[in-house]
Coordinates of C-alpha atoms and ligand atoms in Angstrom, one line a residue:
M1 CA 4.2 -9.4 -13.5
L2 CA 1.1 -7.6 -14.4
E3 CA 0.5 -6.9 -18.1
V4 CA -1.2 -3.5 -18.1
H5 CA -0.4 -0.6 -20.4
G6 CA -1.5 2.9 -20.9
K7 CA -3.9 3.1 -18.0
R8 CA -4.4 5.8 -15.4
I9 CA -3.5 3.8 -12.3
L10 CA -4.1 4.9 -8.7
S11 CA -3.5 3.4 -5.4
G12 CA -3.2 4.6 -1.8
I13 CA -1.0 3.3 1.0
Q14 CA -2.1 3.8 4.6
P15 CA 0.8 5.1 6.7
S16 CA -0.4 3.0 9.7
G17 CA 2.9 1.5 10.5
V18 CA 6.3 0.4 9.2
L19 CA 6.2 -1.4 5.8
H20 CA 7.0 -5.0 5.9
I21 CA 8.1 -7.6 3.3
G22 CA 4.5 -8.8 2.9
N23 CA 3.6 -5.3 1.7
Y24 CA 6.7 -5.3 -0.5
F25 CA 5.9 -8.6 -2.4
G26 CA 2.1 -8.2 -2.2
A27 CA 1.8 -4.6 -3.3
I28 CA 4.8 -2.2 -3.5
R29 CA 6.8 -4.2 -6.0
Q30 CA 3.8 -4.4 -8.4
H31 CA 3.0 -0.7 -7.9
I32 CA 6.5 0.2 -8.9
A33 CA 6.6 -2.1 -11.9
L34 CA 3.3 -0.5 -13.2
Q35 CA 5.0 2.9 -13.5
E36 CA 6.9 1.8 -16.6
D37 CA 4.0 1.7 -19.0
N38 CA 1.2 3.5 -17.3
Q39 CA 0.3 6.9 -15.8
C40 CA 0.5 6.0 -12.1
Y41 CA -0.7 8.1 -9.1
Y42 CA 0.3 6.8 -5.7
F43 CA -0.4 8.6 -2.5
V44 CA 0.1 8.2 1.2
A45 CA -3.4 7.9 2.7
N46 CA -2.8 10.1 5.8
Y47 CA -6.5 11.1 6.1
H48 CA -7.4 7.4 6.2
A49 CA -4.8 6.7 8.8
M50 CA -6.5 9.3 11.0
T51 CA -9.3 6.8 11.6
T52 CA -6.8 5.0 13.8
I53 CA -3.8 7.2 14.6
H54 CA -4.4 10.2 16.9
D55 CA -0.8 11.0 17.7
K56 CA 0.4 13.9 15.6
D57 CA 4.1 13.0 15.6
E58 CA 3.3 9.4 14.7
L59 CA 1.1 10.5 11.8
T60 CA 3.6 12.9 10.4
Q61 CA 6.5 10.5 10.8
N62 CA 4.7 7.5 9.3
T63 CA 3.5 9.7 6.3
L64 CA 7.0 10.7 5.4
M65 CA 8.4 7.3 6.0
V66 CA 6.1 5.7 3.5
A67 CA 7.0 8.2 0.9
L68 CA 10.7 7.7 1.7
D69 CA 10.3 3.9 1.4
Y70 CA 8.5 4.1 -1.9
L71 CA 11.2 6.3 -3.4
A72 CA 14.0 4.0 -1.9
L73 CA 12.3 0.9 -3.4
G74 CA 12.3 2.4 -6.9
L75 CA 9.4 4.7 -7.4
N76 CA 10.6 7.1 -10.0
P77 CA 9.0 10.6 -9.6
Q78 CA 9.7 11.2 -13.4
K79 CA 7.4 8.3 -14.2
A80 CA 4.9 8.2 -11.4
V81 CA 3.1 10.9 -9.4
L82 CA 3.8 10.4 -5.6
F83 CA 1.9 12.6 -3.2
V84 CA 0.3 12.9 0.2
Q85 CA -3.5 12.6 0.3
S86 CA -4.0 15.8 2.4
D87 CA -2.2 17.8 -0.3
V88 CA -5.3 17.5 -2.4
P89 CA -8.0 18.7 0.1
E90 CA -10.6 18.6 -2.6
V91 CA -10.8 14.9 -2.0
T92 CA -12.7 15.6 1.2
E93 CA -15.1 17.8 -0.7
L94 CA -15.8 15.0 -3.2
A95 CA -16.2 12.6 -0.3
W96 CA -18.9 14.8 1.2
M97 CA -20.7 14.9 -2.1
L98 CA -20.5 11.2 -2.5
S99 CA -21.7 10.6 1.0
T100 CA -24.9 12.4 0.1
I101 CA -25.7 9.7 -2.4
T102 CA -24.3 6.7 -0.5
P103 CA -26.9 4.5 1.2
M104 CA -26.2 3.7 4.8
G105 CA -26.8 0.0 4.0
L106 CA -23.9 0.0 1.5
L107 CA -21.5 1.1 4.2
E108 CA -23.0 -1.2 6.8
R109 CA -22.2 -4.1 4.6
A110 CA -18.4 -3.3 4.3
H111 CA -16.3 -6.3 5.4
A112 CA -13.5 -4.2 6.7
Y113 CA -15.9 -2.2 8.9
K114 CA -17.7 -5.3 10.1
D115 CA -14.4 -7.0 10.9
K116 CA -13.4 -4.0 13.0
L117 CA -16.7 -4.1 14.8
A118 CA -16.4 -7.8 15.5
K119 CA -13.0 -7.1 17.1
G120 CA -14.7 -4.9 19.5
I121 CA -13.2 -1.6 18.2
S122 CA -15.5 1.3 19.0
P123 CA -16.0 2.8 15.6
N124 CA -15.8 6.5 14.8
H125 CA -17.6 8.1 11.9
G126 CA -14.4 8.2 9.9
L127 CA -14.1 4.5 10.1
F128 CA -17.7 4.0 8.9
A129 CA -17.2 6.6 6.1
Y130 CA -13.8 5.2 5.1
P131 CA -15.0 3.7 1.8
V132 CA -16.6 7.0 0.8
L133 CA -13.2 8.8 1.2
M134 CA -11.5 6.0 -0.7
A135 CA -14.1 6.3 -3.5
A136 CA -13.3 10.0 -3.7
D137 CA -9.6 9.2 -3.8
I138 CA -10.2 7.0 -6.8
L139 CA -12.8 9.1 -8.7
I140 CA -11.1 12.4 -8.3
Y141 CA -8.3 11.4 -10.7
D142 CA -10.4 9.7 -13.3
S143 CA -8.6 6.5 -12.4
H144 CA -9.1 3.4 -14.7
L145 CA -7.4 0.8 -12.5
V146 CA -6.9 0.4 -8.8
P147 CA -4.2 -2.1 -7.9
V148 CA -5.0 -3.4 -4.4
G149 CA -4.9 -6.6 -2.4
K150 CA -8.1 -8.7 -2.4
D151 CA -9.0 -7.3 1.0
Q152 CA -9.7 -4.0 -0.7
K153 CA -11.8 -5.4 -3.6
Q154 CA -15.1 -4.6 -1.9
H155 CA -14.1 -1.0 -1.4
V156 CA -13.5 -0.6 -5.1
E157 CA -16.8 -2.2 -5.9
M158 CA -18.5 0.3 -3.6
T159 CA -16.6 3.0 -5.4
R160 CA -18.2 1.8 -8.7
D161 CA -21.6 1.8 -7.1
M162 CA -21.2 5.3 -5.8
A163 CA -19.9 6.5 -9.2
E164 CA -22.8 4.9 -11.1
K165 CA -25.3 6.4 -8.7
F166 CA -23.7 9.8 -9.1
N167 CA -23.7 9.5 -12.9
S168 CA -27.3 8.4 -13.0
L169 CA -28.3 11.5 -11.1
Y170 CA -26.0 14.1 -12.7
G171 CA -24.9 12.7 -16.1
E172 CA -21.7 10.9 -17.2
V173 CA -19.3 12.8 -14.9
L174 CA -17.3 10.2 -13.1
T175 CA -15.1 7.5 -14.7
I176 CA -16.0 4.1 -13.5
P177 CA -12.8 2.3 -12.2
D178 CA -11.9 -1.3 -12.1
A179 CA -10.0 -3.1 -9.3
L180 CA -6.7 -4.7 -10.4
I181 CA -6.4 -7.4 -7.8
L182 CA -2.8 -8.0 -7.1
P183 CA -2.1 -11.7 -7.6
E184 CA -1.4 -13.4 -4.3
V185 CA 1.5 -15.4 -5.9
A186 CA 3.1 -14.6 -2.6
V187 CA 0.9 -14.6 0.5
V188 CA 3.9 -13.8 2.6
P189 CA 3.9 -15.6 5.9
G190 CA 4.9 -13.9 9.1
I191 CA 7.3 -15.3 11.6
D192 CA 4.5 -17.3 13.2
G193 CA 3.4 -18.9 9.9
Q194 CA 0.2 -16.9 9.7
K195 CA -0.2 -14.2 7.0
M196 CA 2.3 -11.4 7.7
S197 CA 0.4 -8.4 9.0
K198 CA 1.0 -5.5 11.3
S199 CA -2.0 -6.4 13.3
Y200 CA -0.6 -9.9 14.1
G201 CA 2.8 -8.5 15.3
N202 CA 4.5 -11.1 13.1
T203 CA 6.2 -8.9 10.5
I204 CA 9.7 -8.6 9.2
E205 CA 10.3 -5.0 8.3
I206 CA 11.9 -4.1 5.0
F207 CA 14.2 -1.5 6.4
C208 CA 15.1 -2.6 9.9
D209 CA 18.8 -2.8 11.1
Y210 CA 20.7 -6.1 10.9
K211 CA 20.3 -6.9 14.6
T212 CA 16.6 -6.5 14.5
L213 CA 16.3 -8.5 11.2
K214 CA 18.4 -11.2 12.8
S215 CA 16.2 -11.4 15.9
R216 CA 13.0 -11.5 13.8
V217 CA 14.3 -14.2 11.4
M218 CA 15.7 -16.3 14.3
S219 CA 12.2 -16.1 16.0
I220 CA 10.5 -17.8 13.0
V221 CA 8.4 -20.5 14.6
T222 CA 9.4 -24.1 13.7
D223 CA 8.5 -27.5 15.0
S224 CA 10.9 -29.3 17.3
T225 CA 12.4 -31.8 14.8
P226 CA 16.0 -32.5 16.1
L227 CA 18.9 -31.2 14.0
E228 CA 19.9 -34.7 12.7
A229 CA 16.4 -35.7 11.6
P230 CA 15.0 -35.0 8.1
K231 CA 12.5 -32.1 7.9
D232 CA 9.4 -31.3 5.9
P233 CA 10.3 -28.7 3.2
D234 CA 6.6 -28.3 2.2
N235 CA 5.4 -26.9 5.4
S236 CA 8.2 -24.6 6.3
T237 CA 7.8 -20.9 6.9
I238 CA 11.6 -20.6 6.4
I239 CA 11.4 -22.1 2.9
D240 CA 8.3 -20.1 2.0
L241 CA 10.1 -16.9 2.8
Y242 CA 13.4 -18.1 1.3
K243 CA 11.5 -18.6 -2.0
L244 CA 10.9 -14.9 -2.3
F245 CA 14.6 -14.1 -2.2
A246 CA 16.5 -17.1 -3.6
S247 CA 16.8 -18.6 -7.1
A248 CA 14.9 -21.8 -7.9
E249 CA 18.2 -23.7 -7.6
E250 CA 18.9 -22.3 -4.2
V251 CA 15.5 -23.2 -3.0
E252 CA 15.9 -26.7 -4.3
A253 CA 19.3 -27.0 -2.5
M254 CA 17.7 -26.0 0.8
R255 CA 14.8 -28.4 0.3
Q256 CA 17.3 -31.2 -0.3
K257 CA 19.2 -30.3 2.9
F258 CA 15.9 -30.4 4.8
L259 CA 15.1 -33.8 3.4
A260 CA 18.6 -35.2 4.1
G261 CA 18.7 -34.2 7.8
G262 CA 21.8 -33.1 9.7
Y263 CA 20.7 -29.5 8.8
G264 CA 19.0 -27.5 11.6
Y265 CA 16.4 -24.8 11.4
G266 CA 19.0 -22.5 12.8
H267 CA 21.2 -23.1 9.7
A268 CA 18.3 -22.4 7.4
K269 CA 17.4 -19.2 9.2
K270 CA 21.0 -18.0 8.8
E271 CA 20.8 -18.5 5.1
L272 CA 17.4 -16.8 4.9
L273 CA 18.7 -13.9 7.0
E274 CA 21.7 -13.2 4.6
K275 CA 19.3 -13.4 1.6
I276 CA 16.9 -10.9 3.0
W277 CA 19.7 -8.6 4.1
N278 CA 21.4 -8.7 0.7
Y279 CA 18.2 -8.4 -1.3
F280 CA 17.4 -5.0 0.3
E281 CA 21.0 -3.8 0.4
P282 CA 20.8 -1.4 -2.7
Y283 CA 17.4 -0.1 -1.5
R284 CA 18.8 0.5 2.0
K285 CA 21.7 2.5 0.5
K286 CA 19.2 4.6 -1.5
R287 CA 17.1 5.1 1.5
E288 CA 20.0 6.4 3.6
E289 CA 20.9 8.8 0.8
L290 CA 17.3 10.1 0.7
A291 CA 16.9 10.3 4.5
A292 CA 20.0 12.5 4.5
N293 CA 18.3 14.7 1.9
M294 CA 14.7 15.2 3.1
D295 CA 14.5 18.5 1.2
Y296 CA 14.5 16.4 -2.0
V297 CA 11.8 14.1 -0.6
H298 CA 9.6 17.1 0.2
Q299 CA 10.3 18.6 -3.2
V300 CA 9.1 15.3 -4.8
L301 CA 6.0 15.4 -2.7
R302 CA 5.4 19.1 -3.6
E303 CA 5.6 18.4 -7.3
G304 CA 3.5 15.3 -6.9
A305 CA 0.9 17.3 -5.0
F306 CA 0.8 19.9 -7.7
K307 CA 0.2 17.4 -10.5
A308 CA -2.4 15.5 -8.5
R309 CA -4.2 18.7 -7.6
E310 CA -4.2 20.0 -11.1
S311 CA -5.8 16.8 -12.2
A312 CA -8.3 16.7 -9.3
E313 CA -9.3 20.3 -10.0
Q314 CA -10.4 19.3 -13.5
V315 CA -12.7 16.6 -12.2
M316 CA -14.0 18.8 -9.4
D317 CA -14.9 21.4 -12.0
R318 CA -17.1 18.9 -13.8
V319 CA -18.5 17.5 -10.5
R320 CA -19.4 20.9 -9.1
K321 CA -21.0 22.1 -12.3
A322 CA -23.0 18.8 -12.7
A323 CA -24.3 18.9 -9.2
G324 CA -25.1 22.6 -9.1
V325 CA -22.5 23.5 -6.4
V326 CA -22.0 27.2 -6.7
R327 CA -18.5 28.7 -6.0
H328 CA -17.6 32.4 -6.2
I329 CA -13.9 32.2 -5.8
S330 CA -11.2 29.8 -6.9
F331 CA -7.7 29.7 -5.4
D332 CA -6.3 27.6 -8.2
K333 CA -2.5 27.5 -8.1
A334 CA -2.4 30.4 -5.7
F335 CA -0.8 28.0 -3.2
M336 CA 2.3 27.5 -5.2
Ligands
ADP401 P1 -1.3 -5.2 7.1 O1 -2.0 -6.5 7.0 O2 0.1 -5.3 7.7 O3 -2.1 -4.1 7.9 P2 -2.0 -3.7 4.8 O4 -3.4 -4.2 4.8 O5 -1.7 -2.3 5.1 O6 -1.1 -4.7 5.7 O7 -1.4 -4.1 3.4 C1 -1.4 -3.3 2.3 C2 -1.3 -4.2 1.1 O8 0.0 -5.0 1.2 C3 -2.4 -5.2 1.0 O9 -3.5 -4.8 0.2 C4 -1.7 -6.4 0.3 O10 -1.8 -6.2 -1.2 C5 -0.3 -6.3 0.7 N1 0.0 -7.3 1.8 C6 0.0 -7.1 3.1 N2 0.4 -8.1 3.8 C7 0.7 -9.1 2.9 C8 1.1 -10.5 2.9 N3 1.4 -11.1 4.1 N4 1.2 -11.2 1.8 C9 1.0 -10.6 0.6 N5 0.6 -9.3 0.5 C10 0.4 -8.6 1.6
LIG402 N1 -7.8 1.4 2.0 C1 -6.5 1.1 1.4 C2 -5.8 0.1 2.3 O1 -6.0 0.0 3.5 C3 -5.7 2.4 1.3 C4 -6.4 3.3 0.3 C5 -7.0 4.5 0.7 C6 -6.6 3.2 -1.1 N2 -7.5 5.1 -0.5 C7 -7.2 4.3 -1.5 C8 -6.2 2.2 -2.0 C9 -7.6 4.5 -2.9 C10 -6.6 2.3 -3.3 C11 -7.2 3.5 -3.7 O2 -4.9 -0.6 1.8

């Protein structure tokens, strides 16, 4: 686990689909562990998701589901601040200010953007400006560390560039953040053996029902070694997934059964299925309780928004003064 203490930590989660076990082992679990010794701010990046989702019900539903999932998986609102990005609209104000100092070339070099172009996606301005909004997300809370997967590293570097440029123009106003690259101890494979990702359609969801989980696990792609024959435990998606849920002894036992033969992939998948189902059982219970009490979830998000906005307001005060942005009224806290 990550050894980080006493830092202001911030990360955003795009509500672009249902969370899967790759997200859990690659990000969510670390996010939640960091809440113990740090001041963590986690938000659902619904403005970012608007670059790809244009269905209002889908956006609303996904936004609430991510919050619900984080709470079910152990995010403690007494320890960490959980909120929705759009509850702090000042972030779009800061994004605008940053966009006025961000060179086009910097954005044109963004890998995530270039990848989307290469896939033939016709880009909207939001997709192009995505890193500027992400920089505003980070800078508006004076964040020290941004725990993200390595795919997001460049966006954090761009954030630093923007903050340095802003500070060189206006004085030491913005805190320069660092990326905390989440260790890929577990690049979780999907059911086809490639990296698990929504965009490959190869995911196993954290909170699906048993029947769906069973059909996903049973669909894990294997070679056609017959049941009686020995099997290779070192190149098996089943074992790679099993490692995430089982003890070292259990993994070794499965490896031996592979090597011995007389043990089919179907048997191994059944063992994996039970492990996954049981692993998430307490979280599933918690999630059911929360889903039956959405008022509580909304209350958590309201309190989170309040704390986040209070903190953002302080930074914006500095930013506006430094840049000479005149304001004649303030609605501070009037919304409560
Ligand atoms: P997806 O690829 O499904 O769109 P995201 O890019 O939204 O997933 O993932 C958010 C974070 O979850 C990533 O930054 C990464 O840290 C983690 N993550 C996603 N998929 C995996 C995976 N297969 N293995 C490990 N971590 C993952
Ligand atoms: N771009 C991030 C992702 O796709 C989500 C995100 C938006 C984010 N704003 C952020 C992550 C700020 C860290 C900090 O995963």
